[in-house]
mmCIF file of C-alpha atoms and ligand atoms in Angstrom:
data_model
loop_
_atom_site.group_PDB
_atom_site.id
_atom_site.type_symbol
_atom_site.label_atom_id
_atom_site.label_comp_id
_atom_site.label_asym_id
_atom_site.label_seq_id
_atom_site.Cartn_x
_atom_site.Cartn_y
_atom_site.Cartn_z
ATOM 1 C CA MET A 1 -137.725 14.379 232.058
ATOM 2 C CA ARG A 2 -137.679 10.979 230.408
ATOM 3 C CA ILE A 3 -134.255 9.496 231.049
ATOM 4 C CA LEU A 4 -132.590 6.425 229.546
ATOM 5 C CA VAL A 5 -130.005 4.604 231.668
ATOM 6 C CA THR A 6 -128.112 1.922 229.748
ATOM 7 C CA GLY A 7 -126.559 -0.642 232.067
ATOM 8 C CA GLY A 8 -129.212 0.454 234.564
ATOM 9 C CA ALA A 9 -129.524 -2.984 236.175
ATOM 10 C CA GLY A 10 -125.844 -2.987 237.142
ATOM 11 C CA PHE A 11 -124.149 -1.752 240.287
ATOM 12 C CA VAL A 12 -123.803 1.994 239.519
ATOM 13 C CA GLY A 13 -126.769 2.087 237.116
ATOM 14 C CA SER A 14 -129.252 0.799 239.689
ATOM 15 C CA HIS A 15 -128.259 3.526 242.175
ATOM 16 C CA LEU A 16 -128.552 6.132 239.423
ATOM 17 C CA CYS A 17 -132.043 4.899 238.382
ATOM 18 C CA GLU A 18 -133.144 4.988 242.028
ATOM 19 C CA ARG A 19 -131.937 8.566 242.490
ATOM 20 C CA LEU A 20 -133.480 9.801 239.207
ATOM 21 C CA ILE A 21 -136.855 8.305 240.128
ATOM 22 C CA LYS A 22 -136.650 9.961 243.571
ATOM 23 C CA GLU A 23 -136.132 13.276 241.758
ATOM 24 C CA GLY A 24 -139.409 12.742 239.887
ATOM 25 C CA HIS A 25 -138.156 11.656 236.461
ATOM 26 C CA ASP A 26 -139.429 8.829 234.273
ATOM 27 C CA VAL A 27 -136.659 6.297 233.845
ATOM 28 C CA ILE A 28 -136.122 3.684 231.147
ATOM 29 C CA CYS A 29 -133.545 1.113 232.216
ATOM 30 C CA LEU A 30 -131.981 -0.798 229.342
ATOM 31 C CA ASP A 31 -129.780 -3.809 230.068
ATOM 32 C CA ASN A 32 -128.710 -7.151 228.597
ATOM 33 C CA PHE A 33 -128.208 -8.604 232.122
ATOM 34 C CA PHE A 34 -124.638 -9.727 231.440
ATOM 35 C CA THR A 35 -123.410 -8.490 234.819
ATOM 36 C CA GLY A 36 -126.568 -6.685 235.938
ATOM 37 C CA SER A 37 -129.535 -8.253 237.671
ATOM 38 C CA LYS A 38 -133.271 -7.697 237.945
ATOM 39 C CA LYS A 39 -132.779 -8.004 241.708
ATOM 40 C CA ASN A 40 -131.003 -4.607 241.652
ATOM 41 C CA ILE A 41 -133.981 -2.724 240.249
ATOM 42 C CA ILE A 42 -137.071 -4.809 240.989
ATOM 43 C CA HIS A 43 -137.941 -2.482 243.908
ATOM 44 C CA LEU A 44 -138.188 0.434 241.429
ATOM 45 C CA MET A 45 -140.955 -1.123 239.336
ATOM 46 C CA ASP A 46 -143.842 1.310 239.095
ATOM 47 C CA SER A 47 -145.425 3.634 236.565
ATOM 48 C CA HIS A 48 -142.305 5.852 236.425
ATOM 49 C CA PHE A 49 -139.886 3.005 235.669
ATOM 50 C CA GLU A 50 -139.580 0.780 232.605
ATOM 51 C CA LEU A 51 -137.185 -2.091 232.063
ATOM 52 C CA VAL A 52 -136.081 -3.090 228.555
ATOM 53 C CA ARG A 53 -133.952 -6.164 227.883
ATOM 54 C CA HIS A 54 -131.755 -4.979 225.061
ATOM 55 C CA ASP A 55 -128.130 -5.134 223.979
ATOM 56 C CA ILE A 56 -126.737 -1.723 223.020
ATOM 57 C CA ILE A 57 -124.694 -3.204 220.200
ATOM 58 C CA GLU A 58 -128.075 -3.314 218.392
ATOM 59 C CA PRO A 59 -129.768 0.000 217.499
ATOM 60 C CA ILE A 60 -132.920 1.078 219.336
ATOM 61 C CA LEU A 61 -135.270 4.033 218.989
ATOM 62 C CA LEU A 62 -136.743 5.614 222.123
ATOM 63 C CA GLU A 63 -138.049 9.108 222.807
ATOM 64 C CA VAL A 64 -135.913 10.444 225.645
ATOM 65 C CA ASP A 65 -134.435 13.725 226.906
ATOM 66 C CA ARG A 66 -131.301 12.340 228.549
ATOM 67 C CA ILE A 67 -129.121 9.263 228.024
ATOM 68 C CA TYR A 68 -126.699 7.976 230.643
ATOM 69 C CA ASN A 69 -124.561 5.429 228.769
ATOM 70 C CA LEU A 70 -123.275 3.026 231.429
ATOM 71 C CA ALA A 71 -123.679 -0.308 229.630
ATOM 72 C CA CYS A 72 -120.324 -2.122 229.752
ATOM 73 C CA PRO A 73 -118.921 -4.712 232.155
ATOM 74 C CA ALA A 74 -116.558 -2.911 234.553
ATOM 75 C CA SER A 75 -114.767 -5.693 236.417
ATOM 76 C CA PRO A 76 -111.619 -7.088 234.756
ATOM 77 C CA VAL A 77 -112.928 -10.635 235.305
ATOM 78 C CA HIS A 78 -116.098 -9.866 233.347
ATOM 79 C CA TYR A 79 -114.732 -7.562 230.651
ATOM 80 C CA GLN A 80 -111.993 -10.107 229.862
ATOM 81 C CA TYR A 81 -114.500 -12.996 229.636
ATOM 82 C CA ASN A 82 -115.497 -11.962 226.104
ATOM 83 C CA PRO A 83 -113.094 -9.160 225.145
ATOM 84 C CA VAL A 84 -114.418 -8.774 221.591
ATOM 85 C CA LYS A 85 -117.908 -8.229 222.988
ATOM 86 C CA THR A 86 -116.498 -5.674 225.435
ATOM 87 C CA ILE A 87 -115.027 -3.616 222.593
ATOM 88 C CA LYS A 88 -118.228 -3.927 220.558
ATOM 89 C CA THR A 89 -120.179 -2.630 223.540
ATOM 90 C CA SER A 90 -117.966 0.460 223.867
ATOM 91 C CA VAL A 91 -117.683 1.133 220.139
ATOM 92 C CA ALA A 92 -120.842 -0.114 218.346
ATOM 93 C CA GLY A 93 -122.888 0.450 221.511
ATOM 94 C CA THR A 94 -121.705 4.038 221.941
ATOM 95 C CA ILE A 95 -122.300 4.754 218.226
ATOM 96 C CA ASN A 96 -125.866 3.478 218.620
ATOM 97 C CA MET A 97 -126.474 5.629 221.693
ATOM 98 C CA LEU A 98 -124.948 8.686 220.003
ATOM 99 C CA GLY A 99 -127.089 8.040 216.922
ATOM 100 C CA LEU A 100 -130.130 7.925 219.169
ATOM 101 C CA ALA A 101 -129.077 11.143 220.958
ATOM 102 C CA LYS A 102 -128.603 12.857 217.599
ATOM 103 C CA ARG A 103 -131.948 11.706 216.251
ATOM 104 C CA VAL A 104 -134.084 12.648 219.263
ATOM 105 C CA ARG A 105 -131.858 15.588 220.338
ATOM 106 C CA ALA A 106 -131.173 14.094 223.748
ATOM 107 C CA ARG A 107 -128.200 15.046 225.895
ATOM 108 C CA ILE A 108 -125.893 12.051 226.405
ATOM 109 C CA LEU A 109 -123.412 11.325 229.188
ATOM 110 C CA GLN A 110 -120.724 8.695 228.658
ATOM 111 C CA ALA A 111 -119.409 6.732 231.636
ATOM 112 C CA SER A 112 -115.716 6.649 230.866
ATOM 113 C CA THR A 113 -113.057 5.527 233.275
ATOM 114 C CA SER A 114 -109.766 6.245 234.999
ATOM 115 C CA GLU A 115 -108.514 3.331 232.873
ATOM 116 C CA VAL A 116 -108.053 5.788 229.999
ATOM 117 C CA TYR A 117 -104.934 6.874 231.957
ATOM 118 C CA GLY A 118 -103.646 3.261 231.905
ATOM 119 C CA ASP A 119 -100.595 2.763 234.145
ATOM 120 C CA PRO A 120 -100.190 6.495 234.706
ATOM 121 C CA HIS A 121 -96.950 8.446 234.737
ATOM 122 C CA VAL A 122 -98.749 11.552 236.041
ATOM 123 C CA HIS A 123 -99.912 11.379 239.658
ATOM 124 C CA PRO A 124 -102.555 12.302 240.713
ATOM 125 C CA GLN A 125 -104.242 11.995 237.324
ATOM 126 C CA THR A 126 -105.483 15.239 235.769
ATOM 127 C CA GLU A 127 -107.891 15.388 232.837
ATOM 128 C CA ASP A 128 -105.260 16.852 230.502
ATOM 129 C CA TYR A 129 -103.051 13.736 230.848
ATOM 130 C CA TRP A 130 -103.317 11.518 227.740
ATOM 131 C CA GLY A 131 -102.458 8.325 229.537
ATOM 132 C CA ASN A 132 -100.212 5.310 229.232
ATOM 133 C CA VAL A 133 -102.341 2.463 227.893
ATOM 134 C CA ASN A 134 -101.027 -0.793 226.423
ATOM 135 C CA PRO A 135 -103.024 -1.178 223.168
ATOM 136 C CA ILE A 136 -102.485 -4.960 222.917
ATOM 137 C CA GLY A 137 -102.769 -6.221 226.499
ATOM 138 C CA ILE A 138 -105.541 -8.057 228.304
ATOM 139 C CA ARG A 139 -107.021 -4.814 229.706
ATOM 140 C CA SER A 140 -107.031 -3.107 226.292
ATOM 141 C CA CYS A 141 -110.512 -4.307 225.274
ATOM 142 C CA TYR A 142 -111.856 -2.182 228.110
ATOM 143 C CA ASP A 143 -109.321 0.683 228.207
ATOM 144 C CA GLU A 144 -109.114 1.261 224.460
ATOM 145 C CA GLY A 145 -112.860 0.687 224.084
ATOM 146 C CA LYS A 146 -113.512 3.506 226.546
ATOM 147 C CA ARG A 147 -110.922 5.730 224.846
ATOM 148 C CA VAL A 148 -112.694 5.220 221.504
ATOM 149 C CA ALA A 149 -116.028 5.899 223.205
ATOM 150 C CA GLU A 150 -114.633 9.275 224.333
ATOM 151 C CA THR A 151 -113.401 9.972 220.783
ATOM 152 C CA LEU A 152 -116.826 9.116 219.365
ATOM 153 C CA MET A 153 -118.497 11.439 221.841
ATOM 154 C CA MET A 154 -116.212 14.316 220.853
ATOM 155 C CA ASP A 155 -116.610 13.661 217.114
ATOM 156 C CA TYR A 156 -120.423 13.467 217.258
ATOM 157 C CA HIS A 157 -120.265 16.712 219.216
ATOM 158 C CA ARG A 158 -117.958 18.485 216.740
ATOM 159 C CA GLN A 159 -119.475 16.990 213.584
ATOM 160 C CA ASN A 160 -123.162 16.831 214.489
ATOM 161 C CA GLY A 161 -123.564 19.176 217.433
ATOM 162 C CA VAL A 162 -124.691 16.389 219.769
ATOM 163 C CA ASP A 163 -124.964 17.629 223.361
ATOM 164 C CA ILE A 164 -122.470 15.469 225.256
ATOM 165 C CA ARG A 165 -120.924 14.998 228.705
ATOM 166 C CA ILE A 166 -117.927 12.774 229.521
ATOM 167 C CA ILE A 167 -117.068 11.584 233.022
ATOM 168 C CA ARG A 168 -114.031 9.518 234.007
ATOM 169 C CA ILE A 169 -115.056 7.349 236.925
ATOM 170 C CA PHE A 170 -112.426 6.145 239.414
ATOM 171 C CA ASN A 171 -112.860 2.948 241.489
ATOM 172 C CA THR A 172 -116.333 3.062 242.998
ATOM 173 C CA TYR A 173 -117.855 0.663 245.525
ATOM 174 C CA GLY A 174 -121.003 0.110 247.544
ATOM 175 C CA PRO A 175 -124.070 -2.071 247.990
ATOM 176 C CA ARG A 176 -125.262 -4.078 244.940
ATOM 177 C CA MET A 177 -121.819 -4.965 243.689
ATOM 178 C CA ALA A 178 -122.399 -8.530 242.508
ATOM 179 C CA GLU A 179 -120.994 -11.297 244.711
ATOM 180 C CA ASN A 180 -119.146 -12.698 241.702
ATOM 181 C CA ASP A 181 -118.022 -9.234 240.559
ATOM 182 C CA GLY A 182 -114.339 -10.005 241.114
ATOM 183 C CA ARG A 183 -113.275 -6.443 241.896
ATOM 184 C CA VAL A 184 -111.232 -5.822 244.991
ATOM 185 C CA VAL A 185 -113.842 -4.332 247.344
ATOM 186 C CA SER A 186 -116.421 -7.095 247.008
ATOM 187 C CA ASN A 187 -113.734 -9.810 246.908
ATOM 188 C CA PHE A 188 -112.063 -8.663 250.136
ATOM 189 C CA ILE A 189 -115.316 -8.063 252.034
ATOM 190 C CA LEU A 190 -116.761 -11.450 251.066
ATOM 191 C CA GLN A 191 -113.491 -13.228 251.876
ATOM 192 C CA ALA A 192 -113.321 -11.456 255.250
ATOM 193 C CA LEU A 193 -116.931 -12.256 256.142
ATOM 194 C CA ARG A 194 -116.345 -15.935 255.308
ATOM 195 C CA ASN A 195 -112.996 -16.000 257.156
ATOM 196 C CA GLU A 196 -111.335 -17.100 253.912
ATOM 197 C CA ASP A 197 -107.870 -16.022 252.786
ATOM 198 C CA ILE A 198 -107.767 -12.449 251.460
ATOM 199 C CA THR A 199 -106.227 -12.559 247.986
ATOM 200 C CA VAL A 200 -103.866 -9.616 247.495
ATOM 201 C CA TYR A 201 -102.523 -9.575 243.934
ATOM 202 C CA GLY A 202 -98.808 -8.778 243.687
ATOM 203 C CA ASP A 203 -97.166 -7.373 246.839
ATOM 204 C CA GLY A 204 -100.125 -5.070 247.521
ATOM 205 C CA SER A 205 -98.082 -1.890 247.049
ATOM 206 C CA GLN A 206 -100.231 -0.746 244.102
ATOM 207 C CA THR A 207 -102.659 2.013 245.065
ATOM 208 C CA ARG A 208 -106.317 2.768 244.389
ATOM 209 C CA SER A 209 -108.674 5.527 245.580
ATOM 210 C CA PHE A 210 -112.191 4.384 246.414
ATOM 211 C CA CYS A 211 -115.359 6.439 246.003
ATOM 212 C CA TYR A 212 -118.706 5.541 247.581
ATOM 213 C CA VAL A 213 -121.482 5.078 245.035
ATOM 214 C CA SER A 214 -123.843 7.822 246.299
ATOM 215 C CA ASP A 215 -121.051 10.386 245.892
ATOM 216 C CA LEU A 216 -120.468 9.224 242.319
ATOM 217 C CA VAL A 217 -124.181 9.397 241.451
ATOM 218 C CA GLU A 218 -124.343 12.966 242.794
ATOM 219 C CA GLY A 219 -121.399 13.915 240.572
ATOM 220 C CA MET A 220 -122.936 12.209 237.525
ATOM 221 C CA ILE A 221 -126.194 14.114 237.824
ATOM 222 C CA ARG A 222 -124.416 17.427 238.440
ATOM 223 C CA MET A 223 -122.325 16.839 235.330
ATOM 224 C CA MET A 224 -125.332 15.890 233.195
ATOM 225 C CA GLU A 225 -127.187 19.046 234.203
ATOM 226 C CA CYS A 226 -124.177 21.393 234.153
ATOM 227 C CA PRO A 227 -124.680 24.027 231.458
ATOM 228 C CA GLY A 228 -121.900 24.512 228.915
ATOM 229 C CA PHE A 229 -119.325 22.092 230.338
ATOM 230 C CA ILE A 230 -118.833 18.851 228.426
ATOM 231 C CA GLY A 231 -115.755 17.469 230.219
ATOM 232 C CA PRO A 232 -114.070 15.091 230.400
ATOM 233 C CA VAL A 233 -114.148 15.378 234.181
ATOM 234 C CA ASN A 234 -112.734 13.013 236.798
ATOM 235 C CA LEU A 235 -115.184 11.718 239.403
ATOM 236 C CA GLY A 236 -113.581 9.853 242.277
ATOM 237 C CA ASN A 237 -112.395 10.083 245.845
ATOM 238 C CA PRO A 238 -108.806 11.324 246.142
ATOM 239 C CA VAL A 239 -108.055 9.395 249.356
ATOM 240 C CA GLU A 240 -105.449 6.867 248.219
ATOM 241 C CA ASN A 241 -104.599 3.508 249.837
ATOM 242 C CA THR A 242 -102.292 0.661 248.946
ATOM 243 C CA ILE A 243 -104.167 -2.578 248.313
ATOM 244 C CA LEU A 244 -102.372 -4.144 251.289
ATOM 245 C CA GLU A 245 -103.550 -1.321 253.607
ATOM 246 C CA PHE A 246 -106.996 -1.792 252.165
ATOM 247 C CA ALA A 247 -106.978 -5.537 252.976
ATOM 248 C CA GLU A 248 -105.919 -4.748 256.565
ATOM 249 C CA LYS A 249 -108.687 -2.137 256.889
ATOM 250 C CA ILE A 250 -111.305 -4.678 255.848
ATOM 251 C CA ILE A 251 -110.002 -7.283 258.280
ATOM 252 C CA ASP A 252 -110.205 -4.689 261.098
ATOM 253 C CA LEU A 253 -113.649 -3.508 260.115
ATOM 254 C CA THR A 254 -115.167 -7.007 259.924
ATOM 255 C CA GLY A 255 -113.235 -8.471 262.865
ATOM 256 C CA SER A 256 -112.330 -11.314 260.510
ATOM 257 C CA LYS A 257 -109.949 -14.206 261.179
ATOM 258 C CA SER A 258 -108.827 -14.154 257.542
ATOM 259 C CA ARG A 259 -105.135 -14.257 256.638
ATOM 260 C CA ILE A 260 -103.689 -12.209 253.815
ATOM 261 C CA ILE A 261 -102.162 -14.260 250.974
ATOM 262 C CA PHE A 262 -100.297 -12.967 247.923
ATOM 263 C CA ASN A 263 -101.301 -14.113 244.421
ATOM 264 C CA PRO A 264 -99.672 -13.165 241.097
ATOM 265 C CA LEU A 265 -100.284 -9.628 239.859
ATOM 266 C CA PRO A 266 -102.394 -9.614 236.666
ATOM 267 C CA GLN A 267 -100.768 -8.230 233.501
ATOM 268 C CA ASP A 268 -100.780 -4.421 233.131
ATOM 269 C CA ASP A 269 -102.299 -3.840 236.578
ATOM 270 C CA PRO A 270 -101.854 -0.059 237.138
ATOM 271 C CA LYS A 271 -99.363 0.723 239.931
ATOM 272 C CA GLN A 272 -101.022 3.882 241.192
ATOM 273 C CA ARG A 273 -104.310 5.647 240.781
ATOM 274 C CA ARG A 274 -105.701 8.776 242.375
ATOM 275 C CA PRO A 275 -107.941 11.397 240.798
ATOM 276 C CA SER A 276 -107.268 15.085 240.730
ATOM 277 C CA ILE A 277 -110.773 16.448 241.357
ATOM 278 C CA SER A 278 -110.006 20.172 241.077
ATOM 279 C CA LEU A 279 -111.964 20.428 237.832
ATOM 280 C CA ALA A 280 -115.048 18.742 239.323
ATOM 281 C CA GLU A 281 -114.816 21.020 242.361
ATOM 282 C CA GLU A 282 -114.510 24.127 240.199
ATOM 283 C CA LYS A 283 -117.098 23.319 237.519
ATOM 284 C CA LEU A 284 -119.620 21.211 239.450
ATOM 285 C CA GLY A 285 -119.048 22.270 243.060
ATOM 286 C CA TRP A 286 -118.650 18.562 243.707
ATOM 287 C CA LYS A 287 -116.491 16.565 246.046
ATOM 288 C CA PRO A 288 -117.107 13.252 247.798
ATOM 289 C CA SER A 289 -118.616 13.398 251.277
ATOM 290 C CA VAL A 290 -118.695 9.740 252.396
ATOM 291 C CA THR A 291 -115.532 8.585 254.203
ATOM 292 C CA LEU A 292 -113.986 5.229 253.329
ATOM 293 C CA GLU A 293 -114.822 3.920 256.813
ATOM 294 C CA SER A 294 -118.526 4.766 256.662
ATOM 295 C CA GLY A 295 -118.855 3.674 253.024
ATOM 296 C CA LEU A 296 -117.206 0.356 253.799
ATOM 297 C CA ARG A 297 -119.458 -0.122 256.830
ATOM 298 C CA MET A 298 -122.573 0.289 254.634
ATOM 299 C CA THR A 299 -121.122 -2.089 252.051
ATOM 300 C CA VAL A 300 -120.206 -4.718 254.656
ATOM 301 C CA GLU A 301 -123.735 -4.458 256.062
ATOM 302 C CA TYR A 302 -125.132 -5.093 252.569
ATOM 303 C CA PHE A 303 -123.032 -8.212 252.041
ATOM 304 C CA VAL A 304 -123.877 -9.511 255.537
ATOM 305 C CA GLY A 305 -127.541 -9.193 254.481
ATOM 306 C CA GLN A 306 -126.905 -10.987 251.195
ATOM 307 C CA ILE A 307 -125.153 -13.881 252.922
ATOM 308 C CA ALA A 308 -127.950 -14.137 255.522
ATOM 309 C CA LYS A 309 -130.571 -14.448 252.743
ATOM 310 C CA ARG A 310 -129.075 -17.780 251.643
HETATM 311 P P1 LIG B 401 -121.637 -3.406 236.216
HETATM 312 O O1 LIG B 401 -120.952 -4.517 235.524
HETATM 313 O O2 LIG B 401 -122.269 -3.680 237.562
HETATM 314 O O3 LIG B 401 -122.749 -2.757 235.300
HETATM 315 C C1 LIG B 401 -122.711 -2.752 233.902
HETATM 316 C C2 LIG B 401 -124.129 -2.976 233.391
HETATM 317 O O4 LIG B 401 -124.136 -2.925 231.961
HETATM 318 C C3 LIG B 401 -124.683 -4.351 233.766
HETATM 319 O O5 LIG B 401 -126.005 -4.226 234.212
HETATM 320 C C4 LIG B 401 -124.606 -5.135 232.453
HETATM 321 O O6 LIG B 401 -125.535 -6.189 232.396
HETATM 322 C C5 LIG B 401 -124.855 -4.051 231.444
HETATM 323 N N1 LIG B 401 -124.307 -4.320 230.097
HETATM 324 C C6 LIG B 401 -123.062 -4.745 229.781
HETATM 325 N N2 LIG B 401 -122.928 -4.851 228.442
HETATM 326 C C7 LIG B 401 -124.126 -4.472 227.903
HETATM 327 C C8 LIG B 401 -124.611 -4.376 226.571
HETATM 328 N N3 LIG B 401 -123.850 -4.701 225.531
HETATM 329 N N4 LIG B 401 -125.888 -3.964 226.386
HETATM 330 C C9 LIG B 401 -126.685 -3.652 227.447
HETATM 331 N N5 LIG B 401 -126.264 -3.735 228.724
HETATM 332 C C10 LIG B 401 -125.005 -4.136 228.954
HETATM 333 O O7 LIG B 401 -120.554 -2.240 236.355
HETATM 334 P P2 LIG B 401 -120.631 -0.834 237.103
HETATM 335 O O8 LIG B 401 -119.571 -0.808 238.119
HETATM 336 O O9 LIG B 401 -122.032 -0.533 237.516
HETATM 337 O O10 LIG B 401 -120.181 0.146 235.931
HETATM 338 C C11 LIG B 401 -121.110 0.950 235.223
HETATM 339 C C12 LIG B 401 -120.378 1.821 234.219
HETATM 340 O O11 LIG B 401 -119.453 2.673 234.901
HETATM 341 C C13 LIG B 401 -119.560 1.041 233.185
HETATM 342 O O12 LIG B 401 -119.653 1.684 231.936
HETATM 343 C C14 LIG B 401 -118.142 1.137 233.720
HETATM 344 O O13 LIG B 401 -117.196 1.050 232.682
HETATM 345 C C15 LIG B 401 -118.160 2.512 234.362
HETATM 346 N N6 LIG B 401 -117.139 2.591 235.421
HETATM 347 C C16 LIG B 401 -117.358 2.017 236.639
HETATM 348 C C17 LIG B 401 -116.375 2.075 237.617
HETATM 349 C C18 LIG B 401 -116.566 1.478 238.983
HETATM 350 O O14 LIG B 401 -115.631 1.510 239.787
HETATM 351 N N7 LIG B 401 -117.724 0.943 239.330
HETATM 352 C C19 LIG B 401 -115.160 2.706 237.338
HETATM 353 C C20 LIG B 401 -114.973 3.259 236.069
HETATM 354 C C21 LIG B 401 -115.982 3.212 235.132
HETATM 355 N N1 LIG B 402 -106.994 -6.949 243.546
HETATM 356 C C1 LIG B 402 -106.488 -7.759 244.559
HETATM 357 N N2 LIG B 402 -107.232 -8.837 244.936
HETATM 358 C C2 LIG B 402 -108.453 -9.123 244.404
HETATM 359 C C3 LIG B 402 -108.965 -8.279 243.389
HETATM 360 C C4 LIG B 402 -108.198 -7.211 242.988
HETATM 361 O O1 LIG B 402 -105.384 -7.531 245.078
HETATM 362 O O2 LIG B 402 -109.065 -10.120 244.840
HETATM 363 C C5 LIG B 402 -106.191 -5.778 243.142
HETATM 364 C C6 LIG B 402 -105.981 -5.631 241.651
HETATM 365 O O3 LIG B 402 -104.841 -6.356 241.232
HETATM 366 C C7 LIG B 402 -105.800 -4.136 241.518
HETATM 367 C C8 LIG B 402 -106.694 -3.556 242.623
HETATM 368 O O4 LIG B 402 -106.904 -4.629 243.537
HETATM 369 O O5 LIG B 402 -104.470 -3.766 241.777
HETATM 370 C C9 LIG B 402 -108.051 -3.060 242.103
HETATM 371 O O6 LIG B 402 -108.604 -4.090 241.327
HETATM 372 P P1 LIG B 402 -110.075 -4.026 240.712
HETATM 373 O O7 LIG B 402 -110.248 -5.238 239.881
HETATM 374 O O8 LIG B 402 -111.040 -3.768 241.813
HETATM 375 O O9 LIG B 402 -110.077 -2.711 239.815
HETATM 376 P P2 LIG B 402 -109.028 -2.047 238.790
HETATM 377 O O10 LIG B 402 -108.729 -0.730 239.414
HETATM 378 O O11 LIG B 402 -107.797 -2.880 238.671
HETATM 379 O O12 LIG B 402 -109.770 -1.972 237.521
#
């Protein structure tokens, strides 16, 4: 098939492009390089891979069979840098991609997020929970943008019969997270490797559940190719840790001399997050297979390599 991956030069997108090419597809990677990098996909350049510099808030016409819509900054630091642009990307960008899907009759998968559950009152989070999102806070440009993107997907499906899939991705980590990404996994690993203070926000009692990127990509492809199931479906690893436990794990794993320090908790930071993955198990036969320890080892190895290159 000919497959479009928007945001394909980013962290998750580059792993997805790599996997799709391995499976024998032709891949078009579309990216504006806001948080993505040519470095992430340069090794894929051959006759089955095309790279287009384009911003999805502008329309584009391409002949494709599948669209994975991943374009959107995912780290709070980056999505809050230009919040209006973040919303435009999720709203105008998703409308453009849905318009394209409608016109060329492509199937489209939207990368949504656990953030649609906000600071959740239901734990673990199930797909039927409508969430607890602050509509006017500093995370809203991302959270509400993704919620509207889900609404747009459903309305194009109901109104125009567009063939859609919606996945809600929970915290995912792995090689090719940018060094300046600002999310917790890359921050803590880089701080540990440099023996700098590890910056825990708040008292570290908030929880997250971390999924290794190859597990996520497997789930994404299964969802895209699953007949008759449009989602939304949670994709994540249900093993839950407090952020303080996570900091200690990274210190152990790297043998670092870093100390843990406590910085202020950002506004609206969710207190707990863990996916229920029963639906993914039932519909897709999917569950993560990479343990946190082995995933973190591979990620540490990647960052050691990045630091050594300088
Ligand atoms: P990332 O920031 O590494 O990748 C996003 C990519 O989209 C980058 O290459 C960026 O340059 C590109 N992009 C941003 N705005 C664009 C625009 N307007 N036009 C074209 N390209 C644009 O983030 P990621 O972690 O790889 O996330 C990928 C997708 O998965 C995002 O949609 C994100 O919301 C979603 N997601 C990720 C996670 C996670 O933990 N990694 C969790 C939930 C959801
Ligand atoms: N966090 C932290 N130190 C950091 C970066 C993040 O303690 O240097 C915390 C953050 O406050 C949140 C959790 O780690 O509670 C996950 O943050 P991230 O930005 O990775 O993703 P989120 O799930 O909040 O979108």
